[in-house]
Amino acid sequence: MALHMSSLFLRTLREDPVDAEVPSHRLLVRAGYVRRVSPGVYTWLPLGLRVLRNVERIVREEMDAIGAQELLFPALLPKEPFEASGRYAEYGDNIFRLTDRKGAGHLLGPTHEELFTLTVKDMYSSYKDLPLALYQIQIKYRDEARPRAGVLRGREFVMKDSYSFDIDEAGLDQSYQRHREAYVRIFDRLGFHYVIVQAMAGAMGGSKSEEFLATAEVGEDTYVRCTSCGYAANVEAVRVPVPDAVPYDGLPAAHVEDTPATPTIGTLVDHLNERFPRDDRPWAAGDTLKNVVVMLEHPDGTREPLAIGVPGDREVDEKRLGAQVEPAEVVAFDELAFSQNTALVKGYIGPGALGTEGTSGIRYLLDPRVADGTRWVTGANVAGRHVIDLVAGRDFTADGTIEAAEVRVGDACPDCQHALETARGIEMGHVFQLGTKYAEALGLKVLDQNGKLVTVVMGSYGVGVSRAVAAVVEGNHDASGIIWPRELSPVDVHIVAAGKDDQVFVAAEEISRDLEAQGLRVLVDDRKGVSPGVKFKDSELVGVPTIVVVGRGLAEGKVEIKDRRSNERREVALEEVVAEVVREVRGG
Ligand code: ATP
Ligand code: MG
């Protein structure tokens, strides 16, 4: 049955909701698609639910097409499997935890790796059962620190999550590739512009990982792309091109110098230029090696200091560092910590005090730019003194490298050395190779061809289904309202009965019936006593791509077809309107 505006559970709003910062949030609320219940928790009204179901249908069709099987897990989960995987602690404040009447702990699932792993373990035991891919479209719960932008970042949201199970890495590669291709088809059909970026495997561990980002100014994810080749990566995952090692021969010996009152890079560079001028060029911040000490807090509550050496013209990027040390949290290295590590002289920390071989024993990781043979000015571990011509590899070594320095526009692309630029996006989907992390933790093993027990290799793949509704609106709207891509529109045609005469309403109903008979979904604005102007405005706000206006022209046997996307209108004869509209809708 066609939807009728006179009875549809809908109230469009002329005013923007006060809490809405981004267009999709404003428009989805104003056009009556969603309604807020509490921060990050929304009700899907009839029109919104139709769009959400359309997204689900597209996702379902593409998942089924790669042979993934749908099932449905509960959202209410016992905490034990999450304790076994370590995620009960890792997720921290981000999970909703609850206790039942008997005192048993539960949580509302933020994602379901554990449950999938345990269920496959329950039911399967042989290599013959693999490969296997399972998925669900289900509500997830995360107590996000900053729920924002309506359904874009909710605390309750719909996710499609799937998991692949293979006997070995080669199998995982194939499963991953199949999912990746399905995601390309899903996001092509959803109708927004997106990029695929390299990502960190994050809290999940594992190896290969890519994100599908909807390109959008309002996006919370900053990614980096090459201005020349196809390289694109999440800022957390950007790799620094490692410079070739420089031979040490002929480099001057390191020498410690008095540099009074130079605790910052700026004061140090000024002092160097005044007292130790170079022949070739002035000293710059990039000639200095800055050593930053932080404290890591591990999920089990233990603390561990970590020192990071970066060129002095760069800051340590909190997000990049955070991604590298996950699941540990980075907290400040405070005065108390300094007082407990007397080998560290604030403002003058140098490699001599760092590393497992250094006087403090603090683990020391270097930015990859600090390659063997590079020369640095850095702290001498004595107040007011620095060491000049300290050569990496010759005079000091660290415990390894870390990608934690800030990424800048103009940095070299790791693949082709051309300049990188930054852009913003919304994470819509994520594919990653879990490897054996969960199978190992939860004991998912099967017998291989030789009767030997082997650990199953897994992949995990998510799509933000409810987030996609908002992302589609971000990419498809104008000043008047939403402009749905056909596949997502709540209906195919929006008929506006614009006039007072009964004839107008009768004709609108007839057209509606005929279109429905052709299999189209129809919304009729049959409200009496509502002006044509208001109806037109509502039709633009609601955003159905094809609008039929039955109005003044009816007396001459004409109605108008309006394309919401191009705003083009044309008059057609009443007898032809059904065929015309069907052709348009089917034509895309
Ligand atoms: P984000 O970095 O945006 O917090 P995530 O990396 O934590 O997302 P995943 O665990 O990879 O998210 O979840 C899979 C997909 O679920 C994401 O790609 C995203 O589209 C969607 N999603 C995640 N968190 C939310 C949320 N709070 N609200 C709506 N959708 C979400
Ligand atoms: Mg993710």
Coordinates of C-alpha atoms and ligand atoms in Angstrom, one line a residue:
M1 CA 0.0 0.0 0.0
A2 CA 1.2 3.5 -0.8
L3 CA 2.2 5.7 2.0
H4 CA 0.0 8.7 2.6
M5 CA 1.3 11.9 4.1
S6 CA -2.1 12.5 5.8
S7 CA -1.6 9.4 8.0
L8 CA 2.2 8.8 7.8
F9 CA 3.9 8.9 11.2
L10 CA 5.9 11.9 10.3
R11 CA 6.4 15.5 11.3
T12 CA 8.8 17.5 9.3
L13 CA 10.6 20.4 11.1
R14 CA 11.3 23.8 9.6
E15 CA 14.0 24.5 12.2
D16 CA 17.3 22.7 12.6
P17 CA 17.6 20.8 15.8
V18 CA 19.8 22.8 18.2
D19 CA 22.3 19.9 18.9
A20 CA 22.9 19.2 15.2
E21 CA 26.3 20.2 13.9
V22 CA 26.5 18.3 10.6
P23 CA 24.1 18.4 7.6
S24 CA 23.1 14.7 7.7
H25 CA 22.1 15.0 11.4
R26 CA 20.1 18.2 10.7
L27 CA 18.3 16.8 7.6
L28 CA 17.6 13.3 9.0
V29 CA 15.9 14.8 12.0
R30 CA 14.1 17.6 10.1
A31 CA 12.8 15.3 7.4
G32 CA 11.5 12.9 10.0
Y33 CA 13.8 9.9 9.5
V34 CA 15.2 9.6 13.0
R35 CA 14.5 11.0 16.4
R36 CA 16.8 11.3 19.4
V37 CA 16.1 9.3 22.6
S38 CA 19.3 10.1 24.5
P39 CA 22.8 11.0 23.5
G40 CA 23.9 8.6 20.7
V41 CA 20.6 6.6 20.9
Y42 CA 18.0 7.1 18.1
T43 CA 14.6 5.9 17.1
W44 CA 14.1 5.0 13.4
L45 CA 10.8 6.5 12.3
P46 CA 8.9 4.8 9.4
L47 CA 10.7 6.6 6.6
G48 CA 14.1 6.1 8.3
L49 CA 13.5 2.5 8.9
R50 CA 12.8 2.0 5.2
V51 CA 16.2 3.5 4.3
L52 CA 18.0 1.5 7.0
R53 CA 16.4 -1.7 5.6
N54 CA 17.5 -0.7 2.1
V55 CA 21.1 -0.4 3.3
E56 CA 20.7 -3.8 5.0
R57 CA 19.4 -5.3 1.8
I58 CA 22.3 -4.2 -0.3
V59 CA 24.8 -5.4 2.3
R60 CA 22.9 -8.8 2.6
E61 CA 22.8 -9.3 -1.1
E62 CA 26.5 -8.7 -1.5
M63 CA 27.5 -10.9 1.5
D64 CA 25.3 -13.7 0.3
A65 CA 26.9 -13.4 -3.1
I66 CA 30.3 -14.3 -1.7
G67 CA 28.8 -17.3 0.1
A68 CA 28.8 -15.8 3.6
Q69 CA 26.0 -17.3 5.7
E70 CA 23.8 -15.0 7.9
L71 CA 23.1 -15.8 11.5
L72 CA 22.2 -13.7 14.5
F73 CA 23.9 -13.5 17.8
P74 CA 22.4 -11.9 20.9
A75 CA 23.5 -8.4 21.9
L76 CA 23.5 -9.4 25.6
L77 CA 26.6 -11.4 26.2
P78 CA 28.3 -13.2 29.1
K79 CA 31.5 -11.5 30.1
E80 CA 33.7 -14.6 30.3
P81 CA 34.6 -15.0 26.6
F82 CA 35.6 -11.3 26.6
E83 CA 37.8 -11.9 29.7
A84 CA 39.4 -14.8 27.9
S85 CA 40.3 -12.7 24.9
G86 CA 41.5 -9.8 27.1
R87 CA 39.0 -7.4 25.6
Y88 CA 36.9 -7.0 28.7
A89 CA 39.7 -4.9 30.1
E90 CA 41.0 -3.5 26.8
Y91 CA 37.6 -1.9 25.9
G92 CA 37.7 0.0 29.1
D93 CA 34.9 2.5 29.6
N94 CA 33.7 1.8 26.0
I95 CA 31.5 -1.2 26.9
F96 CA 28.2 -1.2 28.6
R97 CA 28.5 -3.7 31.5
L98 CA 25.6 -5.1 33.5
T99 CA 25.0 -7.6 36.2
D100 CA 22.0 -10.0 36.3
R101 CA 19.9 -10.9 39.4
K102 CA 22.3 -13.7 40.3
G103 CA 25.3 -11.4 40.2
A104 CA 26.7 -12.7 36.9
G105 CA 28.5 -10.2 34.7
H106 CA 27.3 -9.4 31.2
L107 CA 28.0 -6.8 28.5
L108 CA 26.2 -5.5 25.5
G109 CA 28.3 -6.6 22.6
P110 CA 30.5 -3.9 21.0
T111 CA 31.5 -6.5 18.3
H112 CA 31.4 -10.2 18.2
E113 CA 34.7 -11.9 17.5
E114 CA 34.6 -14.0 20.7
L115 CA 31.1 -15.4 20.0
F116 CA 31.7 -16.3 16.4
T117 CA 35.0 -18.0 17.4
L118 CA 33.4 -20.0 20.2
T119 CA 30.4 -21.0 18.1
V120 CA 32.6 -22.3 15.3
K121 CA 34.7 -24.1 17.9
D122 CA 31.5 -25.8 19.3
M123 CA 30.3 -27.0 15.9
Y124 CA 33.4 -27.7 13.8
S125 CA 36.5 -29.8 14.2
S126 CA 38.0 -30.6 10.8
Y127 CA 39.8 -28.8 7.9
K128 CA 37.0 -30.3 5.8
D129 CA 34.6 -27.8 7.3
L130 CA 36.7 -24.8 6.1
P131 CA 36.7 -22.2 4.6
L132 CA 33.7 -20.7 6.3
A133 CA 32.3 -17.2 6.3
L134 CA 29.6 -16.1 8.7
Y135 CA 27.9 -12.7 9.2
Q136 CA 25.1 -10.9 11.0
I137 CA 23.4 -7.6 10.8
Q138 CA 22.9 -6.6 14.4
I139 CA 22.7 -3.8 16.9
K140 CA 26.0 -3.0 18.7
Y141 CA 26.6 -1.0 21.8
R142 CA 29.6 1.1 22.6
D143 CA 29.6 3.8 25.3
E144 CA 31.4 6.2 23.0
A145 CA 33.2 9.1 24.8
R146 CA 31.7 11.5 22.3
P147 CA 28.6 10.3 20.6
R148 CA 28.0 12.8 17.8
A149 CA 26.3 13.8 14.6
G150 CA 23.2 11.8 15.1
V151 CA 23.5 8.2 13.8
L152 CA 27.0 8.9 12.5
R153 CA 28.5 8.0 15.9
G154 CA 25.9 6.4 18.1
R155 CA 26.2 4.5 21.3
E156 CA 23.6 2.0 19.9
F157 CA 24.1 1.4 16.2
V158 CA 23.6 -1.2 13.5
M159 CA 26.7 -3.0 12.2
K160 CA 27.2 -5.8 9.7
D161 CA 30.0 -7.9 11.0
S162 CA 31.4 -11.0 9.3
Y163 CA 34.2 -13.3 10.1
S164 CA 36.1 -15.8 7.9
F165 CA 37.7 -19.0 9.1
D166 CA 40.5 -20.6 7.2
I167 CA 43.0 -23.4 7.7
D168 CA 46.0 -21.2 6.8
E169 CA 47.2 -17.7 5.8
A170 CA 46.8 -18.4 2.1
G171 CA 43.1 -19.2 2.8
L172 CA 42.8 -16.0 4.8
D173 CA 44.2 -14.0 2.0
Q174 CA 41.5 -15.3 -0.4
S175 CA 38.7 -14.7 2.1
Y176 CA 40.0 -11.2 2.8
Q177 CA 40.1 -10.5 -0.9
R178 CA 36.6 -11.8 -1.5
H179 CA 35.3 -9.6 1.3
R180 CA 37.2 -6.6 0.0
E181 CA 35.6 -7.0 -3.4
A182 CA 32.1 -7.4 -1.8
Y183 CA 32.8 -4.1 0.0
V184 CA 33.6 -2.3 -3.2
R185 CA 30.3 -3.5 -4.6
I186 CA 28.4 -2.5 -1.5
F187 CA 29.9 1.0 -1.3
D188 CA 29.5 1.5 -5.0
R189 CA 25.8 0.7 -4.7
L190 CA 25.4 2.9 -1.6
G191 CA 26.2 5.9 -3.7
F192 CA 28.9 7.9 -1.9
H193 CA 32.4 8.8 -2.8
Y194 CA 34.9 6.7 -0.8
V195 CA 38.5 5.8 -0.6
I196 CA 40.2 2.6 0.6
V197 CA 43.0 3.4 3.0
Q198 CA 45.6 1.3 4.7
A199 CA 44.9 1.0 8.4
M200 CA 46.3 -0.3 11.6
A201 CA 44.9 -3.6 12.8
G202 CA 44.3 -1.8 16.1
A203 CA 43.1 -3.5 19.2
M204 CA 42.4 -6.6 17.1
G205 CA 46.0 -7.4 16.3
G206 CA 46.6 -9.3 13.0
S207 CA 48.3 -8.1 9.8
K208 CA 46.6 -6.7 6.7
S209 CA 43.9 -4.0 7.4
E210 CA 42.1 -1.5 5.2
E211 CA 39.3 1.0 5.9
F212 CA 36.7 2.3 3.5
L213 CA 36.2 6.0 4.2
A214 CA 33.4 8.1 2.8
T215 CA 35.2 11.3 1.8
A216 CA 33.5 14.1 3.8
E217 CA 34.7 17.3 5.5
V218 CA 32.7 16.4 8.6
G219 CA 34.6 13.1 8.9
E220 CA 36.5 12.4 12.1
D221 CA 39.2 10.4 10.4
T222 CA 42.1 12.2 8.8
Y223 CA 43.8 10.2 6.1
V224 CA 46.7 10.8 3.9
R225 CA 46.9 10.4 0.2
C226 CA 49.7 10.7 -2.3
T227 CA 49.5 13.6 -4.8
S228 CA 51.0 11.3 -7.4
C229 CA 50.4 7.6 -6.9
G230 CA 47.4 5.7 -5.4
Y231 CA 48.8 5.4 -1.9
A232 CA 46.3 6.3 0.8
A233 CA 46.5 5.5 4.5
N234 CA 44.9 6.3 7.8
V235 CA 47.2 8.8 9.6
E236 CA 47.9 6.0 12.2
A237 CA 49.1 3.7 9.5
V238 CA 51.3 6.0 7.5
R239 CA 54.8 4.6 7.0
V240 CA 57.8 6.9 7.0
P241 CA 60.1 6.0 4.1
V242 CA 63.3 4.7 5.7
P243 CA 66.4 6.6 4.5
D244 CA 69.4 4.6 3.4
A245 CA 72.0 4.2 6.0
V246 CA 74.9 6.7 5.6
P247 CA 78.5 5.4 6.1
Y248 CA 80.1 6.7 9.3
D249 CA 83.6 7.1 8.0
G250 CA 84.9 10.6 8.0
L251 CA 82.2 11.9 10.4
P252 CA 83.5 13.9 13.3
A253 CA 83.6 12.5 16.8
A254 CA 80.7 13.4 19.1
H255 CA 81.5 16.2 21.5
V256 CA 79.6 17.4 24.6
E257 CA 79.2 21.2 24.8
D258 CA 77.8 23.6 27.4
T259 CA 74.4 24.9 26.3
P260 CA 73.1 26.7 29.3
A261 CA 69.4 27.4 29.6
T262 CA 68.4 25.5 26.5
P263 CA 65.6 23.1 27.6
T264 CA 63.5 23.6 24.5
I265 CA 64.3 23.0 20.8
G266 CA 63.9 26.7 20.0
T267 CA 66.3 27.9 22.7
L268 CA 68.8 25.1 21.7
V269 CA 68.8 26.0 18.0
D270 CA 69.3 29.7 18.8
H271 CA 72.2 28.8 21.1
L272 CA 73.8 26.5 18.5
N273 CA 73.7 29.2 15.8
E274 CA 75.2 31.8 18.1
R275 CA 77.9 29.6 19.7
F276 CA 78.5 26.8 17.3
P277 CA 77.7 28.1 13.8
R278 CA 77.8 25.7 10.9
D279 CA 79.7 26.4 7.7
D280 CA 77.1 25.1 5.3
R281 CA 73.8 26.5 6.7
P282 CA 72.3 27.6 10.0
W283 CA 71.2 24.9 12.5
A284 CA 67.6 23.9 12.3
A285 CA 65.2 22.1 14.6
G286 CA 65.4 19.1 12.3
D287 CA 69.1 18.7 13.3
T288 CA 68.2 18.0 16.9
L289 CA 67.0 14.7 18.3
K290 CA 64.1 15.2 20.7
N291 CA 63.5 12.4 23.3
V292 CA 60.0 12.2 24.7
V293 CA 59.2 10.0 27.6
V294 CA 55.7 8.8 28.2
M295 CA 54.1 6.2 30.5
L296 CA 52.2 3.2 29.1
E297 CA 49.4 1.8 31.2
H298 CA 48.7 -1.8 30.2
P299 CA 45.2 -3.4 30.4
D300 CA 46.3 -5.4 33.5
G301 CA 47.1 -2.1 35.3
T302 CA 50.9 -2.3 35.2
R303 CA 52.8 0.8 34.1
E304 CA 55.9 1.0 31.9
P305 CA 57.9 4.0 30.8
L306 CA 58.7 4.4 27.1
A307 CA 61.1 6.9 25.4
I308 CA 60.6 8.0 21.8
G309 CA 63.2 9.8 19.8
V310 CA 62.0 12.0 17.0
P311 CA 63.6 14.8 14.9
G312 CA 63.2 18.0 16.9
D313 CA 61.1 19.7 14.2
R314 CA 58.3 17.1 14.8
E315 CA 56.0 16.4 17.6
V316 CA 55.0 12.9 18.7
D317 CA 51.4 12.4 17.4
E318 CA 49.2 11.0 20.2
K319 CA 47.0 9.1 17.9
R320 CA 49.8 7.5 16.0
L321 CA 51.6 6.6 19.2
G322 CA 48.3 5.3 20.7
A323 CA 47.7 3.0 17.8
Q324 CA 51.3 1.6 18.0
V325 CA 51.1 0.7 21.7
E326 CA 47.5 -0.5 21.8
P327 CA 46.1 -2.0 23.9
A328 CA 48.2 0.0 26.3
E329 CA 47.1 3.5 27.1
V330 CA 49.5 6.4 26.9
V331 CA 49.5 8.6 30.0
A332 CA 51.8 11.5 30.9
F333 CA 55.2 10.9 32.4
D334 CA 54.6 13.1 35.5
E335 CA 56.9 14.8 38.1
L336 CA 56.6 11.8 40.3
A337 CA 57.8 9.5 37.5
F338 CA 60.7 11.9 36.9
S339 CA 61.6 11.8 40.5
Q340 CA 61.7 8.0 40.4
N341 CA 63.9 8.0 37.3
T342 CA 66.8 10.1 38.4
A343 CA 68.8 9.2 35.2
L344 CA 66.5 11.4 33.3
V345 CA 67.3 15.1 33.3
K346 CA 64.3 17.0 32.1
G347 CA 65.0 19.1 29.0
Y348 CA 68.4 17.4 28.4
I349 CA 67.4 13.7 28.0
G350 CA 69.7 11.9 25.6
P351 CA 70.2 8.4 24.2
G352 CA 72.9 7.7 26.9
A353 CA 70.2 7.5 29.5
L354 CA 67.8 5.5 27.3
G355 CA 67.3 2.1 26.0
T356 CA 67.6 -1.2 27.8
E357 CA 71.4 -0.6 27.8
G358 CA 71.1 3.0 28.9
T359 CA 71.5 4.3 32.5
S360 CA 67.7 4.5 33.1
G361 CA 66.9 1.1 31.4
I362 CA 63.8 2.7 29.8
R363 CA 62.8 1.2 26.5
Y364 CA 63.8 3.5 23.7
L365 CA 62.3 3.6 20.2
L366 CA 63.3 5.8 17.3
D367 CA 61.6 7.5 14.5
P368 CA 62.7 5.7 11.3
R369 CA 64.3 8.9 10.0
V370 CA 66.9 8.5 12.7
A371 CA 68.7 6.0 10.5
D372 CA 72.2 4.6 10.9
G373 CA 74.8 7.3 10.0
T374 CA 72.5 10.3 10.6
R375 CA 74.1 13.0 12.9
W376 CA 72.2 14.7 15.7
V377 CA 72.4 17.3 18.5
T378 CA 70.7 15.9 21.5
G379 CA 70.6 16.0 25.3
A380 CA 73.8 14.9 27.2
N381 CA 71.8 13.9 30.3
V382 CA 73.3 16.8 32.3
A383 CA 71.4 20.0 32.9
G384 CA 72.6 22.7 30.5
R385 CA 74.7 20.4 28.2
H386 CA 74.1 18.8 24.8
V387 CA 76.1 16.5 22.6
I388 CA 76.8 17.5 19.0
D389 CA 77.7 15.1 16.1
L390 CA 76.2 12.1 17.9
V391 CA 75.9 9.5 15.1
A392 CA 73.1 7.0 15.1
G393 CA 74.4 3.4 14.9
R394 CA 77.9 4.6 15.8
D395 CA 77.4 6.4 19.1
F396 CA 74.0 5.0 20.1
T397 CA 71.4 2.4 19.3
A398 CA 67.9 2.0 20.5
D399 CA 65.5 -1.0 21.1
G400 CA 63.8 -0.5 17.8
T401 CA 61.8 2.0 15.7
I402 CA 58.3 3.4 16.1
E403 CA 55.9 5.2 13.7
A404 CA 54.8 7.9 16.2
A405 CA 56.0 11.2 14.8
E406 CA 53.4 13.6 13.3
V407 CA 52.6 13.3 9.6
R408 CA 52.8 16.5 7.7
V409 CA 51.4 17.7 4.4
G410 CA 54.3 17.5 1.9
D411 CA 56.0 14.5 3.6
A412 CA 57.3 11.9 1.2
C413 CA 55.0 9.1 0.0
P414 CA 56.4 5.7 1.2
D415 CA 55.7 4.2 -2.2
C416 CA 56.8 6.8 -4.7
Q417 CA 58.4 9.7 -2.7
H418 CA 56.1 12.3 -4.0
A419 CA 54.3 14.7 -1.6
L420 CA 51.5 13.5 0.7
E421 CA 48.4 15.5 1.4
T422 CA 45.7 15.1 4.0
A423 CA 41.9 14.8 3.7
R424 CA 39.0 13.9 5.9
G425 CA 36.6 10.9 5.9
I426 CA 34.1 8.9 7.7
E427 CA 35.0 5.2 8.4
M428 CA 32.3 3.2 6.8
G429 CA 33.8 -0.2 6.7
H430 CA 36.8 -2.1 7.9
V431 CA 38.4 -5.3 6.6
F432 CA 41.2 -6.9 8.5
Q433 CA 43.1 -10.0 9.0
L434 CA 42.9 -11.1 12.6
G435 CA 45.2 -14.0 12.1
T436 CA 45.1 -16.4 15.1
K437 CA 44.5 -13.9 17.9
Y438 CA 41.0 -15.0 18.9
A439 CA 41.4 -18.6 17.8
E440 CA 44.5 -18.8 20.0
A441 CA 42.9 -17.1 23.0
L442 CA 39.7 -19.2 22.8
G443 CA 41.2 -22.5 21.6
L444 CA 39.6 -22.7 18.1
K445 CA 41.6 -25.6 16.5
V446 CA 40.7 -28.1 13.8
L447 CA 42.4 -31.3 12.6
D448 CA 44.3 -30.8 9.4
Q449 CA 44.9 -33.3 6.5
N450 CA 47.5 -35.1 8.5
G451 CA 45.4 -35.4 11.6
K452 CA 47.4 -32.6 13.4
L453 CA 45.6 -29.9 15.4
V454 CA 46.1 -26.5 13.9
T455 CA 44.8 -23.1 15.0
V456 CA 42.2 -21.6 12.7
V457 CA 43.1 -18.3 10.9
M458 CA 40.5 -15.6 11.0
G459 CA 39.5 -12.4 9.3
S460 CA 37.0 -9.8 10.6
Y461 CA 35.0 -7.4 8.4
G462 CA 32.6 -4.7 9.5
V463 CA 30.2 -2.3 7.8
G464 CA 28.5 0.6 9.7
V465 CA 25.0 0.1 8.4
S466 CA 23.2 2.8 10.4
R467 CA 26.2 5.1 9.9
A468 CA 25.9 4.6 6.2
V469 CA 22.4 6.2 6.2
A470 CA 24.0 9.4 7.5
A471 CA 27.0 9.1 5.3
V472 CA 24.8 8.8 2.2
V473 CA 23.1 12.0 3.3
E474 CA 26.4 13.8 3.8
G475 CA 27.3 13.0 0.2
N476 CA 23.8 13.6 -1.2
H477 CA 22.0 16.8 -0.2
D478 CA 21.5 20.4 -1.1
A479 CA 20.2 23.5 0.8
S480 CA 16.6 22.3 0.5
G481 CA 17.1 18.7 1.8
I482 CA 18.1 15.2 1.1
I483 CA 18.6 13.7 -2.4
W484 CA 18.5 9.9 -2.1
P485 CA 20.2 7.6 -4.5
R486 CA 17.4 5.4 -6.0
E487 CA 18.4 2.2 -4.2
L488 CA 18.2 3.8 -0.8
S489 CA 15.1 6.0 -1.2
P490 CA 12.3 5.2 1.2
V491 CA 10.0 5.1 -1.8
D492 CA 10.5 5.4 -5.6
V493 CA 8.1 8.2 -6.2
H494 CA 6.7 11.1 -4.2
I495 CA 3.3 12.3 -5.6
V496 CA 2.3 15.8 -4.5
A497 CA -1.4 16.6 -4.8
A498 CA -1.2 20.4 -5.2
G499 CA -4.5 22.1 -5.2
K500 CA -7.9 22.3 -3.6
D501 CA -10.1 20.5 -6.2
D502 CA -11.1 17.0 -5.4
Q503 CA -10.0 16.1 -9.0
V504 CA -6.4 16.7 -8.0
F505 CA -6.7 14.2 -5.2
V506 CA -8.5 11.6 -7.2
A507 CA -5.9 11.8 -10.0
A508 CA -3.1 11.6 -7.6
E509 CA -4.6 8.4 -6.1
E510 CA -5.1 6.9 -9.6
I511 CA -1.5 7.6 -10.6
S512 CA -0.4 6.1 -7.3
R513 CA -2.4 2.9 -7.8
D514 CA -1.1 2.5 -11.4
L515 CA 2.5 3.0 -10.3
E516 CA 2.1 0.5 -7.5
A517 CA 0.6 -2.0 -9.9
Q518 CA 3.9 -1.6 -11.8
G519 CA 5.8 -2.6 -8.7
L520 CA 6.9 0.9 -7.6
R521 CA 6.8 2.1 -4.0
V522 CA 4.8 5.4 -3.7
L523 CA 4.3 8.2 -1.2
V524 CA 1.3 10.5 -1.8
D525 CA 1.1 13.9 -0.2
D526 CA -2.7 13.9 0.1
R527 CA -2.9 16.4 3.0
K528 CA -6.0 18.6 2.7
G529 CA -5.6 22.2 3.8
V530 CA -1.8 22.2 3.4
S531 CA -0.6 24.7 0.9
P532 CA 1.3 23.6 -2.3
G533 CA 4.3 25.6 -1.1
V534 CA 4.6 23.6 2.1
K535 CA 4.1 20.3 0.2
F536 CA 6.9 21.2 -2.3
K537 CA 9.2 22.2 0.5
D538 CA 8.5 18.9 2.3
S539 CA 9.1 16.9 -0.9
E540 CA 12.5 18.5 -1.3
L541 CA 13.4 17.9 2.4
V542 CA 12.3 14.2 2.3
G543 CA 14.4 13.7 -0.8
V544 CA 12.7 11.1 -3.0
P545 CA 14.5 11.3 -6.4
T546 CA 11.3 11.5 -8.5
I547 CA 8.5 13.8 -7.6
V548 CA 5.2 14.0 -9.5
V549 CA 3.1 17.1 -9.1
V550 CA -0.6 16.9 -9.8
G551 CA -1.8 20.5 -9.8
R552 CA -3.0 23.3 -11.9
G553 CA -2.1 21.6 -15.2
L554 CA -4.5 18.8 -14.6
A555 CA -7.4 20.9 -16.2
E556 CA -5.4 20.6 -19.5
G557 CA -4.6 16.9 -18.8
K558 CA -1.0 17.6 -17.8
V559 CA 1.1 16.7 -14.7
E560 CA 4.6 17.6 -13.9
I561 CA 7.6 15.2 -13.2
K562 CA 10.4 16.7 -11.2
D563 CA 13.8 15.3 -10.9
R564 CA 15.0 16.0 -7.3
R565 CA 18.6 15.5 -8.3
S566 CA 18.8 18.0 -11.3
N567 CA 15.7 20.0 -10.2
E568 CA 14.5 19.7 -13.8
R569 CA 10.8 19.7 -14.3
R570 CA 8.8 18.7 -17.3
E571 CA 5.1 18.5 -18.1
V572 CA 3.7 15.2 -19.4
A573 CA 0.3 14.1 -20.4
L574 CA -1.7 12.4 -17.7
E575 CA -2.0 9.2 -19.8
E576 CA 1.8 9.0 -20.1
V577 CA 2.9 9.8 -16.6
V578 CA 3.0 6.2 -15.3
A579 CA 5.0 4.9 -18.2
E580 CA 7.4 7.9 -18.0
V581 CA 7.9 7.5 -14.3
V582 CA 8.5 3.7 -14.5
R583 CA 11.1 4.3 -17.2
E584 CA 12.9 6.9 -15.1
V585 CA 12.9 4.8 -11.9
R586 CA 14.1 1.7 -13.7
G587 CA 16.6 3.7 -15.7
G588 CA 18.4 4.7 -12.5
Ligands
ATP1 P1 35.6 4.4 14.7 O1 37.0 4.5 14.4 O2 34.7 5.3 13.8 O3 35.2 4.5 16.1 P2 35.9 1.6 14.8 O4 37.1 1.5 14.1 O5 35.8 1.6 16.2 O6 35.1 2.9 14.3 P3 35.0 -1.0 13.9 O7 35.1 -1.7 15.2 O8 35.9 -1.2 12.8 O9 34.8 0.6 14.2 O10 33.5 -1.2 13.5 C1 33.1 -1.5 12.1 C2 32.2 -0.4 11.5 O11 31.2 0.0 12.4 C3 33.0 0.9 11.4 O12 33.7 0.9 10.2 C4 31.9 2.0 11.4 O13 31.3 2.1 10.1 C5 30.8 1.4 12.3 N1 30.8 2.0 13.6 C6 31.8 1.9 14.6 N2 31.5 2.6 15.6 C7 30.3 3.2 15.4 C8 29.4 4.1 16.1 N3 29.7 4.5 17.3 N4 28.3 4.5 15.5 C9 27.9 4.1 14.2 N5 28.7 3.3 13.5 C10 29.9 2.8 14.1
MG2 MG 37.6 0.3 12.5

